[in-house]
Coordinates of C-alpha atoms and ligand atoms in Angstrom, one line a residue:
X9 CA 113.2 59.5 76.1
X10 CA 115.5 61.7 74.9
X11 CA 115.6 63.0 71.0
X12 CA 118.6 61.1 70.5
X13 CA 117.6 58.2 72.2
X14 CA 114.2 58.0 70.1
X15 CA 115.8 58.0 67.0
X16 CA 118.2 55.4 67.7
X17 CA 115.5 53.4 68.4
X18 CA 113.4 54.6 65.0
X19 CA 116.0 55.6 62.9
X20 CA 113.4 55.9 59.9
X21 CA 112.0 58.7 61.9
X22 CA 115.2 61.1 61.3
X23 CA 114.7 61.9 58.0
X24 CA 110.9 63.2 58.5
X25 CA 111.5 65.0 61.5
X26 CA 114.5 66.8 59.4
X27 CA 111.9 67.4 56.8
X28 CA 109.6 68.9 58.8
X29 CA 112.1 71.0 61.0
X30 CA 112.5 72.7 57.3
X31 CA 109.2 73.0 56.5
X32 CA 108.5 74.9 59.9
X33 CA 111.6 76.8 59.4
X34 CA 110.6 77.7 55.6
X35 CA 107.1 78.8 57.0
X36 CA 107.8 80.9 59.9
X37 CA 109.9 82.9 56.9
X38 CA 106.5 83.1 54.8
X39 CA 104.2 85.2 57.7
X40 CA 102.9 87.4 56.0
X41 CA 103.8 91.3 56.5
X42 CA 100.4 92.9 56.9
X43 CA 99.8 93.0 61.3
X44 CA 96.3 90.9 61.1
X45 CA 97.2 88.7 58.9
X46 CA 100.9 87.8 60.7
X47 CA 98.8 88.0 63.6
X48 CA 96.3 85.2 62.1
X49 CA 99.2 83.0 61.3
X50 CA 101.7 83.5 63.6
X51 CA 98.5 82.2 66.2
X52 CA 97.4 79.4 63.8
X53 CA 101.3 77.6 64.2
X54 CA 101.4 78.4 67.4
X55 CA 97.9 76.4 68.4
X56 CA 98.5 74.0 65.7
X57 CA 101.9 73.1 65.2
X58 CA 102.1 70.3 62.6
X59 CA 98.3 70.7 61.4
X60 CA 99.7 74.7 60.2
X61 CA 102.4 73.2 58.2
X62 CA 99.8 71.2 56.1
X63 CA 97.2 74.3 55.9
X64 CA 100.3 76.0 55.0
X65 CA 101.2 73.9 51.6
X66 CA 97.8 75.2 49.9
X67 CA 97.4 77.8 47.6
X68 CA 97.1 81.4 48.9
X69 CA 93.8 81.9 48.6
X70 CA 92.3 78.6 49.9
X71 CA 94.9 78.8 52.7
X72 CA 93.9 82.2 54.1
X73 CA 90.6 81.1 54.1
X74 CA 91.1 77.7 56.1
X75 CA 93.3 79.8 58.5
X76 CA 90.3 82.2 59.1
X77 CA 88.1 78.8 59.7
X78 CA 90.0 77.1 61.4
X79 CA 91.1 80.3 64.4
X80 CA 87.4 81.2 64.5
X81 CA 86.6 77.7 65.1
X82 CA 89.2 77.8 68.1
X83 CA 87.5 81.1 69.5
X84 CA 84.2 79.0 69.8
X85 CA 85.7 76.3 71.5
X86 CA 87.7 78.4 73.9
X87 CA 83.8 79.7 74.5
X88 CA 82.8 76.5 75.0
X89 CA 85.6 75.2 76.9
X90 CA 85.4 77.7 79.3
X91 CA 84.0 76.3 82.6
X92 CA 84.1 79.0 84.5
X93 CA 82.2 81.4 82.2
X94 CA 78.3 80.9 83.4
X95 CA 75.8 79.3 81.4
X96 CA 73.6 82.5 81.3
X97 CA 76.7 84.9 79.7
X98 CA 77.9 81.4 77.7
X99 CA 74.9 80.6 75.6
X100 CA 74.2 83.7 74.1
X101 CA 77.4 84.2 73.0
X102 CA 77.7 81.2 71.2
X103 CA 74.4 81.6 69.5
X104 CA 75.5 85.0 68.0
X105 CA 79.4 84.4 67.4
X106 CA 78.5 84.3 63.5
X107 CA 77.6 87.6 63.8
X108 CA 80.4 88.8 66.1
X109 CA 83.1 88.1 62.9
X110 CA 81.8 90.6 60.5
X111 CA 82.3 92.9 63.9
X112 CA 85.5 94.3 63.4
X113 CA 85.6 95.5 67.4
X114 CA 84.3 92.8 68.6
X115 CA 86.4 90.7 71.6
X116 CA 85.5 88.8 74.9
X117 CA 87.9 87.7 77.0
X118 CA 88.2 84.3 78.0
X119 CA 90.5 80.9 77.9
X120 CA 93.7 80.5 78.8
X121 CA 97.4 81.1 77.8
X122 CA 97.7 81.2 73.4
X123 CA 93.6 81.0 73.7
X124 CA 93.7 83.9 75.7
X125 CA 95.9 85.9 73.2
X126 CA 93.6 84.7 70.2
X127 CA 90.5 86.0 72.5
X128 CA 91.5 89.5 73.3
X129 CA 93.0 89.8 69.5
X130 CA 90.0 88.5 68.0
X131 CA 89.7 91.8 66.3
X132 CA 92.6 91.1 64.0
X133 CA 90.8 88.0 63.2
X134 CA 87.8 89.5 62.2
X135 CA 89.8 91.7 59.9
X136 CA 91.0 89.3 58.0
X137 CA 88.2 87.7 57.5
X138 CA 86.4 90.7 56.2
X139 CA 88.9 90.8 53.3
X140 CA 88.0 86.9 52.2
X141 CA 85.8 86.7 49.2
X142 CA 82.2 86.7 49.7
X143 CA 81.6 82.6 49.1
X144 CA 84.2 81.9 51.7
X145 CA 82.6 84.2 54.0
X146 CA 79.4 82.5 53.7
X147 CA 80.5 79.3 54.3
X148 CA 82.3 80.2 57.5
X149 CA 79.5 82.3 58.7
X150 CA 76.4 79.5 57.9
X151 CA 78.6 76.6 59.8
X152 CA 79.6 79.1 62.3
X153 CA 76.0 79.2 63.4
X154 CA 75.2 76.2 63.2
X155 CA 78.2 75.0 65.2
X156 CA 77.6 77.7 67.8
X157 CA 73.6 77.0 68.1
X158 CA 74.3 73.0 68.4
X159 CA 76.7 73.2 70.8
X160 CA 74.7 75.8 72.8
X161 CA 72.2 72.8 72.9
X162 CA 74.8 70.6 74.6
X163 CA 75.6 73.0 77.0
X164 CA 73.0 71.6 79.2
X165 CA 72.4 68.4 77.9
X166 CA 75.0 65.2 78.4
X167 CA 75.7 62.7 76.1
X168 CA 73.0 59.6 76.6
X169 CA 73.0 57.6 73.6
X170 CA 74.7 57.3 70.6
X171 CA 72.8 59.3 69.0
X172 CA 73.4 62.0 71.1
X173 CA 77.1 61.3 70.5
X174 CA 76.8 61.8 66.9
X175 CA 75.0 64.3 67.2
X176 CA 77.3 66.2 69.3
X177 CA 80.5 65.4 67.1
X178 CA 78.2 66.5 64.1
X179 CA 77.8 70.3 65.9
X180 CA 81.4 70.3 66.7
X181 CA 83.8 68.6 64.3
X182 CA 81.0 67.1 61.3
X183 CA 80.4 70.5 60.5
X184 CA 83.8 71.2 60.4
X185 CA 84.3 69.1 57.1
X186 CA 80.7 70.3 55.8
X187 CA 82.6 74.0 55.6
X188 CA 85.6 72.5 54.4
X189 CA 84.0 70.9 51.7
X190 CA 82.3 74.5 51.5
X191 CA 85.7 76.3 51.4
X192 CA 87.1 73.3 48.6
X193 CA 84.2 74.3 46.4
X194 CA 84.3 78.0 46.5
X195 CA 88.2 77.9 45.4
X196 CA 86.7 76.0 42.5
X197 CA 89.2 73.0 42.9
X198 CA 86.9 70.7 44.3
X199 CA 83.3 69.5 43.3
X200 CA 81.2 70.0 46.2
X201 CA 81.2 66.5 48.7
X202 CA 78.3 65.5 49.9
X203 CA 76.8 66.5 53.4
X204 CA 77.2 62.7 54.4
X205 CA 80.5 62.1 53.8
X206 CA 81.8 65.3 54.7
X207 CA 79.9 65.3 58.2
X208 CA 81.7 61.8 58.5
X209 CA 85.6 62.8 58.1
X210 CA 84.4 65.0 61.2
X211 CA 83.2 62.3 63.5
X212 CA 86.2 60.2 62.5
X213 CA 88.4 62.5 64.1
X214 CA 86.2 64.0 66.9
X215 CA 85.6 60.6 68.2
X216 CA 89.3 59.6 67.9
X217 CA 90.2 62.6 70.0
X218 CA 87.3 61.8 71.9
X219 CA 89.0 58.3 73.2
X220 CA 92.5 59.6 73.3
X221 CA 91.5 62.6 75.4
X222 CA 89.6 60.6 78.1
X223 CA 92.0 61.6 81.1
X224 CA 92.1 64.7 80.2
X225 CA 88.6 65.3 79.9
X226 CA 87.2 63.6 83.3
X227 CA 90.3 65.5 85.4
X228 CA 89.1 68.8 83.8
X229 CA 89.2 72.1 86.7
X230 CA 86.5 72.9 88.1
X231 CA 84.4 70.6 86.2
X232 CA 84.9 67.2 83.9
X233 CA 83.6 67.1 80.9
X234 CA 82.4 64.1 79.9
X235 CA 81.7 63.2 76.1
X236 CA 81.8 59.2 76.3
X237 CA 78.0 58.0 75.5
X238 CA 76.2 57.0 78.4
X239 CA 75.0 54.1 76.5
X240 CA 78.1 52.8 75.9
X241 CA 80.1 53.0 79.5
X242 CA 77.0 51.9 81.5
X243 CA 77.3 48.2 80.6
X244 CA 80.7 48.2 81.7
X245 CA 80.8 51.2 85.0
X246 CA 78.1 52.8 87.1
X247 CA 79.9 56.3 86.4
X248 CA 82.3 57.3 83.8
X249 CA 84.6 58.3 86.2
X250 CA 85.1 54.9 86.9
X251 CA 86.9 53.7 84.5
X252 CA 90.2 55.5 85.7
X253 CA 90.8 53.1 88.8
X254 CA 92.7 50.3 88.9
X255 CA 90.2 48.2 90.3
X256 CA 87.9 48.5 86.9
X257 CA 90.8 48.0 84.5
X258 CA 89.5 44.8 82.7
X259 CA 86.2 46.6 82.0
X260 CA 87.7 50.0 81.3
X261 CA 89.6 48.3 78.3
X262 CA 86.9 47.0 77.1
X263 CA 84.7 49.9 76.8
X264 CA 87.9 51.5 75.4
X265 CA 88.0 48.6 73.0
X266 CA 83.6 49.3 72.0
X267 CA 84.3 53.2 71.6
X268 CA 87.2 52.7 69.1
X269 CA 85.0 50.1 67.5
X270 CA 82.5 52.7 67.3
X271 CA 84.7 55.0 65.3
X272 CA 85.7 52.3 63.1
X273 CA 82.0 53.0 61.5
X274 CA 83.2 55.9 59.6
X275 CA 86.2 55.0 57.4
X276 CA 84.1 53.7 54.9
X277 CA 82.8 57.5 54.2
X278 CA 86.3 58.9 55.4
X279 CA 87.9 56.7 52.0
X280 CA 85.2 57.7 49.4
X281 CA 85.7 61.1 50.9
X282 CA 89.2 61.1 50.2
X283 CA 89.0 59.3 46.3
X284 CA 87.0 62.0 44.9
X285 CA 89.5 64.6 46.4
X286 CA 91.4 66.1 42.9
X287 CA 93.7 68.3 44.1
X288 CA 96.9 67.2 45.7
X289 CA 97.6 69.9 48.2
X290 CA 94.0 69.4 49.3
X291 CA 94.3 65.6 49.4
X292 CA 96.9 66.1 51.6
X293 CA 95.2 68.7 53.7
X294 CA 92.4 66.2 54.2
X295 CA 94.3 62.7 54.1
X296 CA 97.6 63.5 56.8
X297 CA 94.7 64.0 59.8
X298 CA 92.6 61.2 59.1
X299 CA 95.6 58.8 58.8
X300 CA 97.0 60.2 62.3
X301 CA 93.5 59.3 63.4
X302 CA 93.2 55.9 62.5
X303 CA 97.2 55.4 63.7
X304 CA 96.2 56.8 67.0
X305 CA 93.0 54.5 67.2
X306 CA 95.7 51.7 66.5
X307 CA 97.9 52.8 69.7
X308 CA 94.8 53.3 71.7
X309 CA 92.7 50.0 71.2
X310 CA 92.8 48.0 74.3
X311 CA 95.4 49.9 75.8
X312 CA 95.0 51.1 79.3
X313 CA 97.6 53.9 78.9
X314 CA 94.4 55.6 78.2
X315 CA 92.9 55.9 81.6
X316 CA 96.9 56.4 83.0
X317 CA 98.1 59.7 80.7
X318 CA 98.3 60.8 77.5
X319 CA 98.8 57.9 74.5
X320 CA 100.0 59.6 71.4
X321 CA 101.8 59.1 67.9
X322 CA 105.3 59.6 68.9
X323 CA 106.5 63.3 67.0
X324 CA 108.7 61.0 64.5
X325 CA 105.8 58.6 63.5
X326 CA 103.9 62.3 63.2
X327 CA 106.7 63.2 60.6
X328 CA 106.5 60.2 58.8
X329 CA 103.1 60.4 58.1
X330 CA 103.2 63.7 56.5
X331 CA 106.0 62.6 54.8
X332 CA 104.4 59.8 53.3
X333 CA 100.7 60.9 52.5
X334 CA 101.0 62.2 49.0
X335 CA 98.2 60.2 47.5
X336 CA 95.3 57.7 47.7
X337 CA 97.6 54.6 47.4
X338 CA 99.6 55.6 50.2
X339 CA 96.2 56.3 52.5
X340 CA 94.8 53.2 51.1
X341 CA 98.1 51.4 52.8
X342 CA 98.6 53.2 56.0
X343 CA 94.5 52.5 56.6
X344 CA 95.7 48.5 55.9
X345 CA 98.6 48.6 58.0
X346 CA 96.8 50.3 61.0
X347 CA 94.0 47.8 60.2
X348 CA 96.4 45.4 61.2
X349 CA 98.1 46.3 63.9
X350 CA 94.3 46.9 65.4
X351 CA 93.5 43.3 64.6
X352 CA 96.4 41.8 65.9
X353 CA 95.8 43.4 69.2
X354 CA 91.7 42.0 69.3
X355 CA 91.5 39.4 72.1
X356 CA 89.2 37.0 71.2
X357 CA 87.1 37.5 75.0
X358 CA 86.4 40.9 74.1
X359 CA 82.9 41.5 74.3
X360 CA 82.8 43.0 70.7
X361 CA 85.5 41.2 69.3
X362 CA 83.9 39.9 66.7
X363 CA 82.1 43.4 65.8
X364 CA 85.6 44.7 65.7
X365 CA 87.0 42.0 63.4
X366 CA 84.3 42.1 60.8
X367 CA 85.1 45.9 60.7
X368 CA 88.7 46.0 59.8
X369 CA 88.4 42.8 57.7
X370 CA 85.8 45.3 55.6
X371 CA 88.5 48.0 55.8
X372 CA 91.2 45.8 54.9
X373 CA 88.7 44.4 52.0
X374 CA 88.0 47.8 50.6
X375 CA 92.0 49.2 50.3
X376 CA 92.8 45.4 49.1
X377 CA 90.2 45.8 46.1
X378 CA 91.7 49.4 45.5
X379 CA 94.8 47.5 44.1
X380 CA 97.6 49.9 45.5
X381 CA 99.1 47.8 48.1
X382 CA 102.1 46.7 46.3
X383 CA 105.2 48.6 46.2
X384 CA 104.9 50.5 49.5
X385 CA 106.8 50.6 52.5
X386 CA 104.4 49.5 55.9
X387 CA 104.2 51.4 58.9
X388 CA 104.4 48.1 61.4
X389 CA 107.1 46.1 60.0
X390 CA 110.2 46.8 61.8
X391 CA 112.9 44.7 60.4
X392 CA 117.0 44.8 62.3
X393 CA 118.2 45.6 58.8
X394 CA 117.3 48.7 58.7
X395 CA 118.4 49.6 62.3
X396 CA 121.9 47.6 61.4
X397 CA 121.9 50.4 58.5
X398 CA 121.7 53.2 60.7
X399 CA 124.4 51.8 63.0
X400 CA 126.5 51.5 59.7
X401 CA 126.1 55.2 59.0
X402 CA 126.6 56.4 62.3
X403 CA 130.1 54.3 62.7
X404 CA 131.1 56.1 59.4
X405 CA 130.1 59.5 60.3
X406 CA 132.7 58.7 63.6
X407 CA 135.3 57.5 61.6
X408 CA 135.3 60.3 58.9
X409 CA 135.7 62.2 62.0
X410 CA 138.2 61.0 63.3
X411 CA 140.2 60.9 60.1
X412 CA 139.3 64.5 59.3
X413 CA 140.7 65.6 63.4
X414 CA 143.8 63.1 62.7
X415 CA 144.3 64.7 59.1
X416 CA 144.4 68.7 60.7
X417 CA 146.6 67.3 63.3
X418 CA 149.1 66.0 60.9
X419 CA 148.9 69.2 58.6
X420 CA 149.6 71.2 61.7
X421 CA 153.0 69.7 62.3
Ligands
D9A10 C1 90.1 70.3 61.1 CL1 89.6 73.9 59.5 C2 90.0 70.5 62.5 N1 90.2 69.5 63.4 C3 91.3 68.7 63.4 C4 92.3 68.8 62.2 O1 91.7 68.4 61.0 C5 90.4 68.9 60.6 C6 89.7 71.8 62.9 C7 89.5 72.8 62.0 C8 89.7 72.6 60.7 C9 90.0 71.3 60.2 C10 90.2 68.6 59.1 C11 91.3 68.7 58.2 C12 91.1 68.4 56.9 C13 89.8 68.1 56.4 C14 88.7 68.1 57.3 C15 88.9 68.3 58.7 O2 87.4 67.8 56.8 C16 87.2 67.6 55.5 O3 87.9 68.4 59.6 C17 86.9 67.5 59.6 O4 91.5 67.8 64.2 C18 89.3 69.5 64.6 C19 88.0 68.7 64.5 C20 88.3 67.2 64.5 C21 87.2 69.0 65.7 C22 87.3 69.0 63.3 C23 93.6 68.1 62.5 C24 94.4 68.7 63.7 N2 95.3 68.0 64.2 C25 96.1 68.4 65.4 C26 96.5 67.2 66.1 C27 95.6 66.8 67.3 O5 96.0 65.9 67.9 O6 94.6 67.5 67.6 O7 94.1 69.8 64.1 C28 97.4 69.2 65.1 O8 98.0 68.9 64.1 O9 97.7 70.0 65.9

């Protein structure tokens, strides 16, 4: 659909994407001058887009350290991605990348397009990172190690049972939020989470990407990669593979429908997380990707889009939530509204129906008890007044117009 077209149809998405076409505008203006560091951040927006503008809003210090994180995090990834490096050159490398970043001439080349860039400039990364104070540098390094040892683990090992699934989301996106957490308490803003909680706010999102990614994952040159447990897609397909033809769609929904009910485990954690949080730029930092997750787990459940091509917030819904998440009240309501959408959309034959339902109503229980869900505007309701208001405007801006052209015409005579 075309940009126009969208926002007729969501007019309340104009004025977010507006606001964030400034922010992006206002930050491409704020690279920094030094070559590593422009390097660093010109390379963060341009693998990040709308997660940059949010590392963007905190304070220097904190910010150059997330943006050292978070690009050596993509170098390991791009490592592990990599199918068509071997196993034998793979592993080691990931075992020792925490040592590679206090190596200034360091590089390996690998990955693809921007990847590929970040890859052979990882030098300019490492740079930077050398000139972050000492506790942020420990904190990257220890989870770097960790991150690069677990998923060296998983390089030859599938995902069986849950277990292994959590396990594998801890190496590769719990850890993630144990630095984080790290990184919070070294700026001294934050007190330092807990392991638990942190290592949750990581699976939320892992596992969400993990069921939005599906397609992508199993059509993966030269080799799928396949992070769906074993355990949960064997009671509904002999291979995971399966689930992408037509003929298995009733069954493919539902295993669809167990793995989002799955991730609806952790948003207990992922809201205690978020209320001890003091700081607002780091509340927001936190709170914008863990209420795209649970809005994308909303647009996923028991849709077969999912095994077809890509289901994703639309970019205006994107803008609104970033936009809108300024504080725990307005998480507590955007977990409720998405809490509702997803039960409304339960059938009552699915096999874990009533698994599913006894999780939202506990979600929908715990931001009900939190008091804040008066006064707020919801993310579902949709009501023709405000698209007649639009339509209103519009009109208007045509007639002023054409009073302004018939006005110059007249003063022209
Ligand atoms: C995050 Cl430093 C991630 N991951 C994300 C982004 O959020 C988390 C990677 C590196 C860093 C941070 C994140 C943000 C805030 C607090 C967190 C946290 O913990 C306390 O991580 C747990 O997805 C990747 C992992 C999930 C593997 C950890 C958000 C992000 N969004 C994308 C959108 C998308 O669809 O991927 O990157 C974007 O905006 O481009």
């Amino acid at each position: 659909m075309g940009s126009l077209g969208a926002i007729l149809k969501h007019p309340d998405d104009l004025y977010p994407l507006l606001k964030l076409k400034m922010a992006a505008r206002h930050a491409e203006k704020q690279i920094p001058s030094e070559p590593h560091w422009a390097f660093c951040y010109s390379m963060l927006h341009r693998v990040s887009r709308s997660f940059a503008l949010v590392i963007q809003q905190l304070g220097t210090e904190l910010r150059n350290a997330v943006c050292i994180f978070y690009l050596i995090l993509r170098a390991l990834d791009t490592v592990e991605d990599d199918t068509s490096i071997p196993t034998e050159v793979k592993v080691p490398i990931l075992i020792a990348f925490h040592r590679h970043i206090y190596d200034r001439n360091w590089h390996f080349s690998c990955g693809t397009k921007d990847y590929k860039v970040l890859m052979d400039q990882f030098h300019d990364v490492s740079a930077a990172f050398l000139e972050l104070g000492k506790g942020y540098q420990e904190a990257i390094e220890d989870i770097t190690k960790r991150m690069g040892a677990g998923m060296a683990k998983f390089i030859c090992k599938e995902v069986e049972t849950i277990d292994d699934y959590d396990e594998y989301c801890h190496y590769v996106a719990g850890l993630v939020g144990l630095g984080l957490s790290k990184l919070f308490h070294a700026s001294e803003l934050e007190d330092l989470a807990s392991d638990s909680l942190s290592n949750s706010t990581g699976l939320f999102l892992q596992k969400t990407n993990i069921i939005r990614d599906y397609l992508e994952d199993i059509n993966e040159i030269p080799k799928s990669r396949m992070f769906w447990p074993r355990e949960i897609w064997s009671k509904y397909v002999n291979k995971l593979e399966d689930l992408k033809y037509d003929e298995n769609s009733v069954k493919a929904v539902q295993c669809l429908n167990e793995m989002v009910t799955n991730s609806l485990i952790h948003v207990d954690d992922c809201l205690k997380y978020m209320s001890a949080l003091r700081e607002p730029a780091i509340f927001r930092f936190c709170a914008i990707p863990q209420v795209m997750a649970i809005g994308t787990l909303a647009m996923c459940y028991n849709n077969i889009n999912v095994f077809r091509g890509v289901v994703k917030m639309r970019r205006g819904l994107t803008a609104q939530v970033i936009h809108r998440t300024k504080t725990m009240a307005d998480v507590y309501g955007a977990f409720f509204d998405f809490s509702c959408m997803l039960k409304s959309k339960v059938d009552k034959n699915d096999p874990n129906a009533t698994k599913t339902l006894s999780s939202l109503e506990a979600v929908q229980k715990t931001c009900r008890e939190s008091g804040a869900l008066n006064k707020r505007k919801s993310y579902v309701l949709r009501n023709e007044l405000k698209y007649n208001s639009v339509l209103i405007v519009l009109l208007f801006i045509i007639l002023s117009v054409i009073f302004a052209y018939l006005s110059a015409n007249r003063s022209s005579y």
